Amino acid sequence: SDVERDALVMERIVREQTGAPPRELRFLQTDDGLVAFLTLVLDPASALADAHALASEVEEDIRRALPQLADVSVHTEP
């Protein structure tokens, strides 16, 4: 399905950026379209600013790779 294909693309992007797959990846169908929610596990030693920068980068990469998504929300956890 499209969602499965999208999930694989997102997983690859997250792996490239963080070295690990997302801890959580889920989709929500909304009136605006499909929204993706990702949780990334980051090194607890990494600064909060770095975590936010990385989350933004992952979000941008996913939006570019999957423009059909209505929205992408990336959450980070140590």
mmCIF file of N, CA and C in Angstrom, residues 1-72:
data_model
loop_
_atom_site.group_PDB
_atom_site.id
_atom_site.type_symbol
_atom_site.label_atom_id
_atom_site.label_comp_id
_atom_site.label_asym_id
_atom_site.label_seq_id
_atom_site.Cartn_x
_atom_site.Cartn_y
_atom_site.Cartn_z
ATOM 1 N N SER A 1 0.841 -1.201 0.000
ATOM 2 C CA SER A 1 0.000 0.000 0.000
ATOM 3 C C SER A 1 0.878 1.253 0.000
ATOM 4 N N ASP A 2 0.258 2.383 -0.267
ATOM 5 C CA ASP A 2 0.988 3.647 -0.285
ATOM 6 C C ASP A 2 1.579 3.946 1.081
ATOM 7 N N VAL A 3 0.802 3.671 2.125
ATOM 8 C CA VAL A 3 1.265 3.966 3.481
ATOM 9 C C VAL A 3 2.503 3.137 3.807
ATOM 10 N N GLU A 4 2.479 1.862 3.407
ATOM 11 C CA GLU A 4 3.644 1.010 3.663
ATOM 12 C C GLU A 4 4.867 1.534 2.919
ATOM 13 N N ARG A 5 4.652 1.973 1.684
ATOM 14 C CA ARG A 5 5.762 2.512 0.891
ATOM 15 C C ARG A 5 6.264 3.810 1.526
ATOM 16 N N ASP A 6 5.343 4.672 1.948
ATOM 17 C CA ASP A 6 5.725 5.920 2.612
ATOM 18 C C ASP A 6 6.523 5.631 3.883
ATOM 19 N N ALA A 7 6.079 4.634 4.636
ATOM 20 C CA ALA A 7 6.752 4.278 5.886
ATOM 21 C C ALA A 7 8.188 3.828 5.616
ATOM 22 N N LEU A 8 8.379 3.071 4.546
ATOM 23 C CA LEU A 8 9.728 2.613 4.197
ATOM 24 C C LEU A 8 10.624 3.791 3.830
ATOM 25 N N VAL A 9 10.075 4.736 3.086
ATOM 26 C CA VAL A 9 10.840 5.931 2.708
ATOM 27 C C VAL A 9 11.232 6.713 3.953
ATOM 28 N N MET A 10 10.271 6.900 4.865
ATOM 29 C CA MET A 10 10.546 7.646 6.098
ATOM 30 C C MET A 10 11.578 6.933 6.948
ATOM 31 N N GLU A 11 11.463 5.621 7.028
ATOM 32 C CA GLU A 11 12.406 4.850 7.828
ATOM 33 C C GLU A 11 13.823 5.008 7.280
ATOM 34 N N ARG A 12 13.939 4.995 5.947
ATOM 35 C CA ARG A 12 15.253 5.146 5.319
ATOM 36 C C ARG A 12 15.836 6.528 5.632
ATOM 37 N N ILE A 13 15.013 7.570 5.530
ATOM 38 C CA ILE A 13 15.466 8.935 5.813
ATOM 39 C C ILE A 13 15.929 9.051 7.259
ATOM 40 N N VAL A 14 15.131 8.531 8.182
ATOM 41 C CA VAL A 14 15.477 8.615 9.605
ATOM 42 C C VAL A 14 16.774 7.855 9.883
ATOM 43 N N ARG A 15 16.909 6.688 9.267
ATOM 44 C CA ARG A 15 18.116 5.875 9.457
ATOM 45 C C ARG A 15 19.350 6.625 8.941
ATOM 46 N N GLU A 16 19.204 7.272 7.764
ATOM 47 C CA GLU A 16 20.322 8.021 7.191
ATOM 48 C C GLU A 16 20.724 9.185 8.096
ATOM 49 N N GLN A 17 19.728 9.845 8.689
ATOM 50 C CA GLN A 17 20.002 11.036 9.489
ATOM 51 C C GLN A 17 20.452 10.718 10.909
ATOM 52 N N THR A 18 19.935 9.628 11.483
ATOM 53 C CA THR A 18 20.180 9.361 12.904
ATOM 54 C C THR A 18 20.937 8.057 13.163
ATOM 55 N N GLY A 19 21.037 7.206 12.146
ATOM 56 C CA GLY A 19 21.712 5.927 12.327
ATOM 57 C C GLY A 19 20.832 4.847 12.924
ATOM 58 N N ALA A 20 19.567 5.177 13.184
ATOM 59 C CA ALA A 20 18.642 4.192 13.755
ATOM 60 C C ALA A 20 17.251 4.402 13.156
ATOM 61 N N PRO A 21 16.437 3.358 13.146
ATOM 62 C CA PRO A 21 15.068 3.533 12.653
ATOM 63 C C PRO A 21 14.251 4.350 13.654
ATOM 64 N N PRO A 22 13.121 4.894 13.231
ATOM 65 C CA PRO A 22 12.281 5.627 14.188
ATOM 66 C C PRO A 22 11.773 4.686 15.286
ATOM 67 N N ARG A 23 11.659 5.202 16.502
ATOM 68 C CA ARG A 23 11.109 4.397 17.599
ATOM 69 C C ARG A 23 9.635 4.142 17.325
ATOM 70 N N GLU A 24 8.977 5.167 16.802
ATOM 71 C CA GLU A 24 7.553 5.033 16.520
ATOM 72 C C GLU A 24 7.250 5.753 15.218
ATOM 73 N N LEU A 25 6.360 5.179 14.442
ATOM 74 C CA LEU A 25 5.934 5.797 13.188
ATOM 75 C C LEU A 25 4.470 5.451 13.011
ATOM 76 N N ARG A 26 3.634 6.485 12.966
ATOM 77 C CA ARG A 26 2.219 6.192 12.743
ATOM 78 C C ARG A 26 1.602 7.237 11.838
ATOM 79 N N PHE A 27 0.505 6.855 11.233
ATOM 80 C CA PHE A 27 -0.192 7.725 10.298
ATOM 81 C C PHE A 27 -1.589 8.005 10.815
ATOM 82 N N LEU A 28 -2.050 9.197 10.544
ATOM 83 C CA LEU A 28 -3.406 9.568 10.903
ATOM 84 C C LEU A 28 -4.071 10.154 9.668
ATOM 85 N N GLN A 29 -5.228 9.610 9.307
ATOM 86 C CA GLN A 29 -5.970 10.147 8.164
ATOM 87 C C GLN A 29 -6.812 11.315 8.666
ATOM 88 N N THR A 30 -6.595 12.486 8.113
ATOM 89 C CA THR A 30 -7.355 13.670 8.513
ATOM 90 C C THR A 30 -8.125 14.211 7.311
ATOM 91 N N ASP A 31 -8.942 15.231 7.556
ATOM 92 C CA ASP A 31 -9.681 15.858 6.452
ATOM 93 C C ASP A 31 -8.728 16.458 5.427
ATOM 94 N N ASP A 32 -7.550 16.865 5.887
ATOM 95 C CA ASP A 32 -6.559 17.474 4.992
ATOM 96 C C ASP A 32 -5.736 16.433 4.245
ATOM 97 N N GLY A 33 -5.796 15.181 4.698
ATOM 98 C CA GLY A 33 -4.990 14.136 4.094
ATOM 99 C C GLY A 33 -4.241 13.367 5.159
ATOM 100 N N LEU A 34 -3.218 12.665 4.725
ATOM 101 C CA LEU A 34 -2.470 11.801 5.631
ATOM 102 C C LEU A 34 -1.414 12.590 6.397
ATOM 103 N N VAL A 35 -1.405 12.406 7.710
ATOM 104 C CA VAL A 35 -0.407 13.045 8.566
ATOM 105 C C VAL A 35 0.474 11.949 9.161
ATOM 106 N N ALA A 36 1.789 12.173 9.136
ATOM 107 C CA ALA A 36 2.739 11.199 9.687
ATOM 108 C C ALA A 36 3.299 11.720 11.002
ATOM 109 N N PHE A 37 3.351 10.851 12.000
ATOM 110 C CA PHE A 37 3.947 11.170 13.300
ATOM 111 C C PHE A 37 5.136 10.241 13.512
ATOM 112 N N LEU A 38 6.308 10.819 13.758
ATOM 113 C CA LEU A 38 7.502 10.014 13.990
ATOM 114 C C LEU A 38 8.119 10.375 15.326
ATOM 115 N N THR A 39 8.646 9.359 15.996
ATOM 116 C CA THR A 39 9.435 9.594 17.204
ATOM 117 C C THR A 39 10.843 9.086 16.926
ATOM 118 N N LEU A 40 11.820 9.966 17.098
ATOM 119 C CA LEU A 40 13.218 9.608 16.881
ATOM 120 C C LEU A 40 13.911 9.451 18.216
ATOM 121 N N VAL A 41 14.784 8.455 18.299
ATOM 122 C CA VAL A 41 15.586 8.274 19.498
ATOM 123 C C VAL A 41 16.947 8.902 19.236
ATOM 124 N N LEU A 42 17.314 9.863 20.069
ATOM 125 C CA LEU A 42 18.594 10.528 19.891
ATOM 126 C C LEU A 42 19.502 10.259 21.073
ATOM 127 N N ASP A 43 20.767 10.427 20.842
ATOM 128 C CA ASP A 43 21.763 10.269 21.891
ATOM 129 C C ASP A 43 21.431 11.238 23.027
ATOM 130 N N PRO A 44 21.273 10.737 24.254
ATOM 131 C CA PRO A 44 20.945 11.609 25.389
ATOM 132 C C PRO A 44 21.994 12.710 25.582
ATOM 133 N N ALA A 45 23.191 12.482 25.070
ATOM 134 C CA ALA A 45 24.255 13.477 25.229
ATOM 135 C C ALA A 45 24.112 14.639 24.242
ATOM 136 N N SER A 46 23.287 14.457 23.217
ATOM 137 C CA SER A 46 23.166 15.524 22.223
ATOM 138 C C SER A 46 22.357 16.688 22.789
ATOM 139 N N ALA A 47 22.780 17.877 22.443
ATOM 140 C CA ALA A 47 22.135 19.087 22.953
ATOM 141 C C ALA A 47 20.716 19.206 22.409
ATOM 142 N N LEU A 48 19.862 19.863 23.169
ATOM 143 C CA LEU A 48 18.470 20.048 22.765
ATOM 144 C C LEU A 48 18.385 20.767 21.420
ATOM 145 N N ALA A 49 19.223 21.775 21.246
ATOM 146 C CA ALA A 49 19.226 22.531 19.989
ATOM 147 C C ALA A 49 19.562 21.610 18.818
ATOM 148 N N ASP A 50 20.530 20.706 19.044
ATOM 149 C CA ASP A 50 20.901 19.760 17.990
ATOM 150 C C ASP A 50 19.735 18.825 17.681
ATOM 151 N N ALA A 51 19.045 18.393 18.727
ATOM 152 C CA ALA A 51 17.900 17.495 18.546
ATOM 153 C C ALA A 51 16.821 18.174 17.717
ATOM 154 N N HIS A 52 16.545 19.440 18.013
ATOM 155 C CA HIS A 52 15.520 20.178 17.261
ATOM 156 C C HIS A 52 15.950 20.392 15.816
ATOM 157 N N ALA A 53 17.236 20.684 15.632
ATOM 158 C CA ALA A 53 17.752 20.893 14.276
ATOM 159 C C ALA A 53 17.622 19.607 13.460
ATOM 160 N N LEU A 54 17.965 18.487 14.102
ATOM 161 C CA LEU A 54 17.882 17.204 13.422
ATOM 162 C C LEU A 54 16.426 16.857 13.093
ATOM 163 N N ALA A 55 15.535 17.108 14.032
ATOM 164 C CA ALA A 55 14.111 16.840 13.804
ATOM 165 C C ALA A 55 13.610 17.658 12.619
ATOM 166 N N SER A 56 14.019 18.924 12.547
ATOM 167 C CA SER A 56 13.608 19.798 11.443
ATOM 168 C C SER A 56 14.139 19.279 10.114
ATOM 169 N N GLU A 57 15.378 18.819 10.139
ATOM 170 C CA GLU A 57 16.008 18.301 8.932
ATOM 171 C C GLU A 57 15.277 17.051 8.440
ATOM 172 N N VAL A 58 14.951 16.165 9.374
ATOM 173 C CA VAL A 58 14.222 14.941 9.023
ATOM 174 C C VAL A 58 12.852 15.313 8.445
ATOM 175 N N GLU A 59 12.179 16.262 9.091
ATOM 176 C CA GLU A 59 10.869 16.726 8.616
ATOM 177 C C GLU A 59 10.975 17.242 7.186
ATOM 178 N N GLU A 60 11.965 18.096 6.929
ATOM 179 C CA GLU A 60 12.150 18.669 5.594
ATOM 180 C C GLU A 60 12.405 17.579 4.561
ATOM 181 N N ASP A 61 13.283 16.642 4.897
ATOM 182 C CA ASP A 61 13.614 15.559 3.969
ATOM 183 C C ASP A 61 12.378 14.733 3.640
ATOM 184 N N ILE A 62 11.566 14.455 4.658
ATOM 185 C CA ILE A 62 10.352 13.661 4.443
ATOM 186 C C ILE A 62 9.351 14.440 3.591
ATOM 187 N N ARG A 63 9.193 15.730 3.886
ATOM 188 C CA ARG A 63 8.271 16.546 3.078
ATOM 189 C C ARG A 63 8.685 16.584 1.611
ATOM 190 N N ARG A 64 10.000 16.681 1.392
ATOM 191 C CA ARG A 64 10.505 16.693 0.011
ATOM 192 C C ARG A 64 10.270 15.350 -0.659
ATOM 193 N N ALA A 65 10.538 14.260 0.079
ATOM 194 C CA ALA A 65 10.427 12.912 -0.491
ATOM 195 C C ALA A 65 8.973 12.489 -0.689
ATOM 196 N N LEU A 66 8.094 12.977 0.216
ATOM 197 C CA LEU A 66 6.686 12.565 0.198
ATOM 198 C C LEU A 66 5.767 13.784 0.229
ATOM 199 N N PRO A 67 5.746 14.538 -0.881
ATOM 200 C CA PRO A 67 4.945 15.775 -0.897
ATOM 201 C C PRO A 67 3.441 15.532 -0.764
ATOM 202 N N GLN A 68 3.009 14.278 -0.967
ATOM 203 C CA GLN A 68 1.583 13.966 -0.867
ATOM 204 C C GLN A 68 1.078 13.960 0.574
ATOM 205 N N LEU A 69 1.991 13.908 1.542
ATOM 206 C CA LEU A 69 1.559 13.934 2.941
ATOM 207 C C LEU A 69 1.031 15.313 3.297
ATOM 208 N N ALA A 70 -0.047 15.338 4.065
ATOM 209 C CA ALA A 70 -0.622 16.615 4.490
ATOM 210 C C ALA A 70 0.293 17.293 5.504
ATOM 211 N N ASP A 71 0.908 16.504 6.372
ATOM 212 C CA ASP A 71 1.786 17.068 7.392
ATOM 213 C C ASP A 71 2.711 15.994 7.945
ATOM 214 N N VAL A 72 3.816 16.442 8.513
ATOM 215 C CA VAL A 72 4.783 15.548 9.140
ATOM 216 C C VAL A 72 5.136 16.129 10.499
#
